[in-house]
mmCIF file of C-alpha atoms and ligand atoms in Angstrom:
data_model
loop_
_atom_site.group_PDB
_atom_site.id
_atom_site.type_symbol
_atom_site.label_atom_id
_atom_site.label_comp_id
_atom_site.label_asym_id
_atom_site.label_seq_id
_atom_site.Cartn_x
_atom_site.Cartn_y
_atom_site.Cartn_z
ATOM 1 C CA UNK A 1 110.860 125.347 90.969
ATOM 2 C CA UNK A 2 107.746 123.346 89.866
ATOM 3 C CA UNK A 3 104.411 124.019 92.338
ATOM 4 C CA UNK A 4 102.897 120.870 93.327
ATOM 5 C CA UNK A 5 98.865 121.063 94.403
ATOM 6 C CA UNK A 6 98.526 117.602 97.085
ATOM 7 C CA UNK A 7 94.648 116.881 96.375
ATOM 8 C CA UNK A 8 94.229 114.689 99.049
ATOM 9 C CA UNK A 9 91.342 112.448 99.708
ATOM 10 C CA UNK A 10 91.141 109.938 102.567
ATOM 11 C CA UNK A 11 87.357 109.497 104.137
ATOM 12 C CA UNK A 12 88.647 108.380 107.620
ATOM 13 C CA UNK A 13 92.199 109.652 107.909
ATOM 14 C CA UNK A 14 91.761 108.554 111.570
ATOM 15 C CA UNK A 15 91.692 105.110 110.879
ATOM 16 C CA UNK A 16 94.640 105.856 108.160
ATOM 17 C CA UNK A 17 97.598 104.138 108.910
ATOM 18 C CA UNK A 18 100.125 104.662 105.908
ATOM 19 C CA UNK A 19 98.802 107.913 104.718
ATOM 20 C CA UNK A 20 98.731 109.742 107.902
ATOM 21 C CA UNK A 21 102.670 108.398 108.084
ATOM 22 C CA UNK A 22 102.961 109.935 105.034
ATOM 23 C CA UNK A 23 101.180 112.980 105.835
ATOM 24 C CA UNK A 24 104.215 113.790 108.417
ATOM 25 C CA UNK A 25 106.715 113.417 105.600
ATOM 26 C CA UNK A 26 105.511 115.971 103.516
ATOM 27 C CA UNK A 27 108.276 118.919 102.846
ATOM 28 C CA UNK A 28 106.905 122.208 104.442
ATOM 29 C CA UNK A 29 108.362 124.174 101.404
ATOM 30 C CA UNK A 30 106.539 127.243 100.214
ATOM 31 C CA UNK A 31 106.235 125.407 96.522
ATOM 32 C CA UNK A 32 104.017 122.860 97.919
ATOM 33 C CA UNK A 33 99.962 122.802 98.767
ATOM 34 C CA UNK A 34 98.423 120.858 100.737
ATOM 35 C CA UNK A 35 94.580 120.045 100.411
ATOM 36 C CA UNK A 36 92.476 118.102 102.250
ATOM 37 C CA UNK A 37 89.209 117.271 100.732
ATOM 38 C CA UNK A 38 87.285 115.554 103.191
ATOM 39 C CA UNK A 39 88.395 118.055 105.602
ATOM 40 C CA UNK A 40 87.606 120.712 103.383
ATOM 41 C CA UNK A 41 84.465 119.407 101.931
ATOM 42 C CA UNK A 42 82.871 117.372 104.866
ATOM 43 C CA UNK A 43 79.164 117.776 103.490
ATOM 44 C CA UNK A 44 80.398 117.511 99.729
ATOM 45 C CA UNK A 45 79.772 120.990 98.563
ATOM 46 C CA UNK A 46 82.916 121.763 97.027
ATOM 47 C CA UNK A 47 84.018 125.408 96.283
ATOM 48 C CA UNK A 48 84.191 125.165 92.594
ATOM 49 C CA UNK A 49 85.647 129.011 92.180
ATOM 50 C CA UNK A 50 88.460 128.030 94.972
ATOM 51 C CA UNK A 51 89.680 124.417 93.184
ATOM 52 C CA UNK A 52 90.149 126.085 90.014
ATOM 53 C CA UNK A 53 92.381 128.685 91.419
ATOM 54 C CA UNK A 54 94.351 126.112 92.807
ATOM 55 C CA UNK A 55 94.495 124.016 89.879
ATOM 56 C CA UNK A 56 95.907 127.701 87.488
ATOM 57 C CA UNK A 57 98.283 128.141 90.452
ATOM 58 C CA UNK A 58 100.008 124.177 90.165
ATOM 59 C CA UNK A 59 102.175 122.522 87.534
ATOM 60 C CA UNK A 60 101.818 119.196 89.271
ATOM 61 C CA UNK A 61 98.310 118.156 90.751
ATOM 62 C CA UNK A 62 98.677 115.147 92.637
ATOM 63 C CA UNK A 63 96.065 112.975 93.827
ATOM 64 C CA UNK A 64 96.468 111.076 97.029
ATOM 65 C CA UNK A 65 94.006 108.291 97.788
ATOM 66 C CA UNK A 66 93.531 105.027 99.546
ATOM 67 C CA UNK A 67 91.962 102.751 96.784
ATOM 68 C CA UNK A 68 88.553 102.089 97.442
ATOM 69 C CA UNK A 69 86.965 99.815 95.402
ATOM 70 C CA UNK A 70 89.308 99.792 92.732
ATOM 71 C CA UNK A 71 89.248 103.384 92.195
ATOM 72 C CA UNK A 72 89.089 106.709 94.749
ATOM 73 C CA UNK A 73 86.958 107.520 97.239
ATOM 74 C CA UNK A 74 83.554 109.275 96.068
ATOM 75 C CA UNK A 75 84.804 112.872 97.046
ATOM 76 C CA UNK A 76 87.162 112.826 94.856
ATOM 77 C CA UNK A 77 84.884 111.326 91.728
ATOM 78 C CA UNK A 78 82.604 113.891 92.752
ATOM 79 C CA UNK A 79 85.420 116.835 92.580
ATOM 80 C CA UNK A 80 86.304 115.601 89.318
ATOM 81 C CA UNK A 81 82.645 116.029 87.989
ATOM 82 C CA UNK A 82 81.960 119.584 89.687
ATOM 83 C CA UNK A 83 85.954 121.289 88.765
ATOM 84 C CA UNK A 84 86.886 119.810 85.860
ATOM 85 C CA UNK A 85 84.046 121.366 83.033
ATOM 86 C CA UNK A 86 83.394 121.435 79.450
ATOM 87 C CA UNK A 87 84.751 124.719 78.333
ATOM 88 C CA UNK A 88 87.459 125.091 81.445
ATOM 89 C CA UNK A 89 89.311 121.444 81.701
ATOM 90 C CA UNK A 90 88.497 120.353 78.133
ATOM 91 C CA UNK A 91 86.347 120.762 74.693
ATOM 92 C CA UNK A 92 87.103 123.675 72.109
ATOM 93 C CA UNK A 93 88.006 126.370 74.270
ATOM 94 C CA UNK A 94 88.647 124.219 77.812
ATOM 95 C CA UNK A 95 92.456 124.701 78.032
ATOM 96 C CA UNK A 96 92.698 125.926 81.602
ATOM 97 C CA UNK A 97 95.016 122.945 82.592
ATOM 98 C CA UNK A 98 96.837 122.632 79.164
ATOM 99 C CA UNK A 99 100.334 121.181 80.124
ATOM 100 C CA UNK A 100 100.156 120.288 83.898
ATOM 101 C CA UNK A 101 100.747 117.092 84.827
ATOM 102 C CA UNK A 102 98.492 114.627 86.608
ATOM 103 C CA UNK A 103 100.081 111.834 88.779
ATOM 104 C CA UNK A 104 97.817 109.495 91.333
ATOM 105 C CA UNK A 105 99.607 108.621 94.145
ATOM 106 C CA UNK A 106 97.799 105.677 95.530
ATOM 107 C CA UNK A 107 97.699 102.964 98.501
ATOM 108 C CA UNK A 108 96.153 99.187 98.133
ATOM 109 C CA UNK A 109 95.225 97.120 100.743
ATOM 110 C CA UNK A 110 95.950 94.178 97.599
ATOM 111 C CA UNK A 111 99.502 92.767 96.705
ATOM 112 C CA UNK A 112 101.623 93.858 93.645
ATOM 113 C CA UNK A 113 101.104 89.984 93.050
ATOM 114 C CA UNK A 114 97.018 90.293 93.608
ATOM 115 C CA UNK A 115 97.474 93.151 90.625
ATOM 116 C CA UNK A 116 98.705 90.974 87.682
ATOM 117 C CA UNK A 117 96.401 89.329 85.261
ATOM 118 C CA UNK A 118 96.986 86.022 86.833
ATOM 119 C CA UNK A 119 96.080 87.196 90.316
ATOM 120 C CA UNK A 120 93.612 87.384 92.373
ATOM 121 C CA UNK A 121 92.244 91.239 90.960
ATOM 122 C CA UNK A 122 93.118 90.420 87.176
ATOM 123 C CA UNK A 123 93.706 93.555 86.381
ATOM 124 C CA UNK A 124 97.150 96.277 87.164
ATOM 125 C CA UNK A 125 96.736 99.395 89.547
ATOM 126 C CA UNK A 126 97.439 100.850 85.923
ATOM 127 C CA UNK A 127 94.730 99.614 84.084
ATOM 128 C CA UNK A 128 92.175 100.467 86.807
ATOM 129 C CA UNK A 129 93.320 103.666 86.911
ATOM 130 C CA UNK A 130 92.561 104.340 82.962
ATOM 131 C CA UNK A 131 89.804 106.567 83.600
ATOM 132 C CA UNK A 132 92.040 109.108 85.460
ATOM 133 C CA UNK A 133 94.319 108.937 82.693
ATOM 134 C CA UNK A 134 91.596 109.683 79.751
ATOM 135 C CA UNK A 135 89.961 112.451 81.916
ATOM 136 C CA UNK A 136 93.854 113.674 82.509
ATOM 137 C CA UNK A 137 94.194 113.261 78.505
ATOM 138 C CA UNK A 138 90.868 115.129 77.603
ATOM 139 C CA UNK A 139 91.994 117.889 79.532
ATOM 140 C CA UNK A 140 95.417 117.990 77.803
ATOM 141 C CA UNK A 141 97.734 117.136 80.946
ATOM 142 C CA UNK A 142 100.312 114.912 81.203
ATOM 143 C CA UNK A 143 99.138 111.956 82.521
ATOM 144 C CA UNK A 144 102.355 109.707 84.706
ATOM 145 C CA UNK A 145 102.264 106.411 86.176
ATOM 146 C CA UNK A 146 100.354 106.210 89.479
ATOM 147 C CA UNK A 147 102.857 105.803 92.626
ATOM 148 C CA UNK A 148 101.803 103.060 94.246
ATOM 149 C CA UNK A 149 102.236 101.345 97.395
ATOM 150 C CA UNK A 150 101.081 97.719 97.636
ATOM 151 C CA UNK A 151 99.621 95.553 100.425
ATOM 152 C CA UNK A 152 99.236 98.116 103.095
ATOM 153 C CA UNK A 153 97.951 95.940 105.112
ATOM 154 C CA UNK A 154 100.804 93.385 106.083
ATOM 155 C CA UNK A 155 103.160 96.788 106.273
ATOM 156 C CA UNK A 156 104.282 97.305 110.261
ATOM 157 C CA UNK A 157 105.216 100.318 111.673
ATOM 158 C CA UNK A 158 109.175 100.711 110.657
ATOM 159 C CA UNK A 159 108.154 99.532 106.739
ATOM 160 C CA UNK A 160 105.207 102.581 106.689
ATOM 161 C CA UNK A 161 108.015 104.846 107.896
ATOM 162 C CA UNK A 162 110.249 103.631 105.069
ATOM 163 C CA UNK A 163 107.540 104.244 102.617
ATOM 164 C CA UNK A 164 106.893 107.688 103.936
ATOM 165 C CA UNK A 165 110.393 108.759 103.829
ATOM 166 C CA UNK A 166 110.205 107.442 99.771
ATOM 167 C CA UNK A 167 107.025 109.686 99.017
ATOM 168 C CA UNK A 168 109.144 112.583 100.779
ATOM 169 C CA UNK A 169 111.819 112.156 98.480
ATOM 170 C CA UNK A 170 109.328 111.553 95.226
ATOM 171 C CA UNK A 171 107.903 115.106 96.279
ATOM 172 C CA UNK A 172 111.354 116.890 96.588
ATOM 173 C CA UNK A 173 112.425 115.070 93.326
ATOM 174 C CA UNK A 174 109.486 116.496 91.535
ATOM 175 C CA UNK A 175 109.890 120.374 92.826
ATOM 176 C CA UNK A 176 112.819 120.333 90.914
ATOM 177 C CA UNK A 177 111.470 119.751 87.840
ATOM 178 C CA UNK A 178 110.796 122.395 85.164
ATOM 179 C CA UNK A 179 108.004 123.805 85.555
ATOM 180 C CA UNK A 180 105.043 124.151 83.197
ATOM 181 C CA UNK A 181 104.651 127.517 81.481
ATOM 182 C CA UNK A 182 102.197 130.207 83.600
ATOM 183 C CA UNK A 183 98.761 129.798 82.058
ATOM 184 C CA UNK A 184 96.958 133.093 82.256
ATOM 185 C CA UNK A 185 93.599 131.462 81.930
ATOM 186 C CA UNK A 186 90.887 133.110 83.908
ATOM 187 C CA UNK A 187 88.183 131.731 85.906
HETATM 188 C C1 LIG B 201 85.679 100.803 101.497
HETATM 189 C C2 LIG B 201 87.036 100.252 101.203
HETATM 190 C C3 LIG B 201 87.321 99.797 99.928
HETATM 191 C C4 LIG B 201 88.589 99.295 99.623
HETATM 192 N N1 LIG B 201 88.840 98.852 98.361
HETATM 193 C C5 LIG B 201 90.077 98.409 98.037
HETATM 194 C C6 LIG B 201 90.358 97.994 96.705
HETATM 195 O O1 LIG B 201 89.512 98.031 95.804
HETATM 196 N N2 LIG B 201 91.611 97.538 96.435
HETATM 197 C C7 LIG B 201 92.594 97.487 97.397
HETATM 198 O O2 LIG B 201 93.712 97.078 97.066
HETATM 199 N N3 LIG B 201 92.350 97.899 98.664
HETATM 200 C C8 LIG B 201 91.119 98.347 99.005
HETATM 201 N N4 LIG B 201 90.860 98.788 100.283
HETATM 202 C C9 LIG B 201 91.978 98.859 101.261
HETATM 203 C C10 LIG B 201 92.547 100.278 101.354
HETATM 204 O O3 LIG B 201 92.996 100.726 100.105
HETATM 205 C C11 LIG B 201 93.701 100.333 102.341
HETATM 206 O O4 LIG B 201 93.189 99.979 103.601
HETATM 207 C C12 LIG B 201 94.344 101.721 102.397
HETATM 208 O O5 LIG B 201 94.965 102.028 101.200
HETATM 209 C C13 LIG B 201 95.381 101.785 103.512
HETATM 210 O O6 LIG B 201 95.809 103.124 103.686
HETATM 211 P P1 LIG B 201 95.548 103.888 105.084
HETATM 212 O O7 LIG B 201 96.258 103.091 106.164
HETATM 213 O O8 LIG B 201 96.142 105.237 104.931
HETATM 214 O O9 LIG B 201 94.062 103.930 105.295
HETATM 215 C C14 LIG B 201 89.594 99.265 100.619
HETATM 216 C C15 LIG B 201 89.299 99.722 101.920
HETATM 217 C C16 LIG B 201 88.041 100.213 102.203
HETATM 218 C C17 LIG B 201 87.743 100.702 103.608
#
């Protein structure tokens, strides 16, 4: 059974409408971590040591996020910069995370229609998200398609419960993939 590391990054998860839905929905299976950054992290100084033993103990490492300004919220940009080094994550001899797979799962308060190069944001939730997948490339993961859920915003109650129960089943679908070969990396 594939291990699945839930990096999860929402500033104001009390104001959260769709991910704390979501939140409920989560499997409470042994093969699954949760991790709450902002809750973890309040003040920003992130245990270095602790997210890499995470990371060596995952094949998938998800990343949950509202989108904020077209890209995640600052904890997790600043996670990225302090876990992920040169000589660890990637260069010569950075091979820590050789093989795992990176997947964004991410909520808009756009439209699918708003992401299309004729709409209002010009751009796709893909193509914004490019810098995940170089940094995902550099470090030699597999990079997947972002799952995304559009126009939060005009969802009501019963469609956020709908979506939840899809993200349940998108995590159980991905524990039974094969998983990715034990790295015996150290720290
Ligand atoms: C500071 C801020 C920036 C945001 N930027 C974007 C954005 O760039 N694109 C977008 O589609 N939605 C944006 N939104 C909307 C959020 O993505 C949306 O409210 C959130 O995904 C809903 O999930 P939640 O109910 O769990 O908070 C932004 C919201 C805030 C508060």
């Amino acid at each position: 059974m594939a291990r699945i590391l839930l990096l999860f990054a929402h500033p104001v998860l009390e104001n959260s409408r769709v991910h704390r839905e979501f939140l409920n929905q989560i499997p409470r299976q042994e093969a699954i971590t949760f991790h709450d950054l902002y809750e973890t992290y309040p003040d920003f100084l992130i245990d270095v040591h602790k997210e890499k033993r995470l990371l060596l103990e995952h094949d998938f490492i998800l990343f949950q996020f509202p989108f904020y300004w077209y890209s995640a919220p600052a904890l997790l940009k600043h996670w990225m910069e302090l876990v992920l080094e040169h000589g660890w994550a990637y260069g010569k001899k950075g091979t820590a995370l050789s093989g795992k797979i990176w997947m964004n799962i991410i909520t808009c308060g756009g439209s699918v229609e708003a992401y299309q190069p004729q709409g209002k944001n010009r751009h796709t939730v893909e193509e914004f998200c490019y810098p995940f997948e170089q940094s995902a490339r550099l470090c030699n993961m597999n990079y997947r398609n972002p799952y995304v859920i559009y126009g939060t915003h005009r969802l009501d109650p019963e469609m956020i419960h709908r979506e939840a129960i899809n993200y349940r089943q998108l995590l159980l679908n991905l524990l039974t993939e094969k998983p990715v070969s034990l790295n015996t990396i150290q720290i």
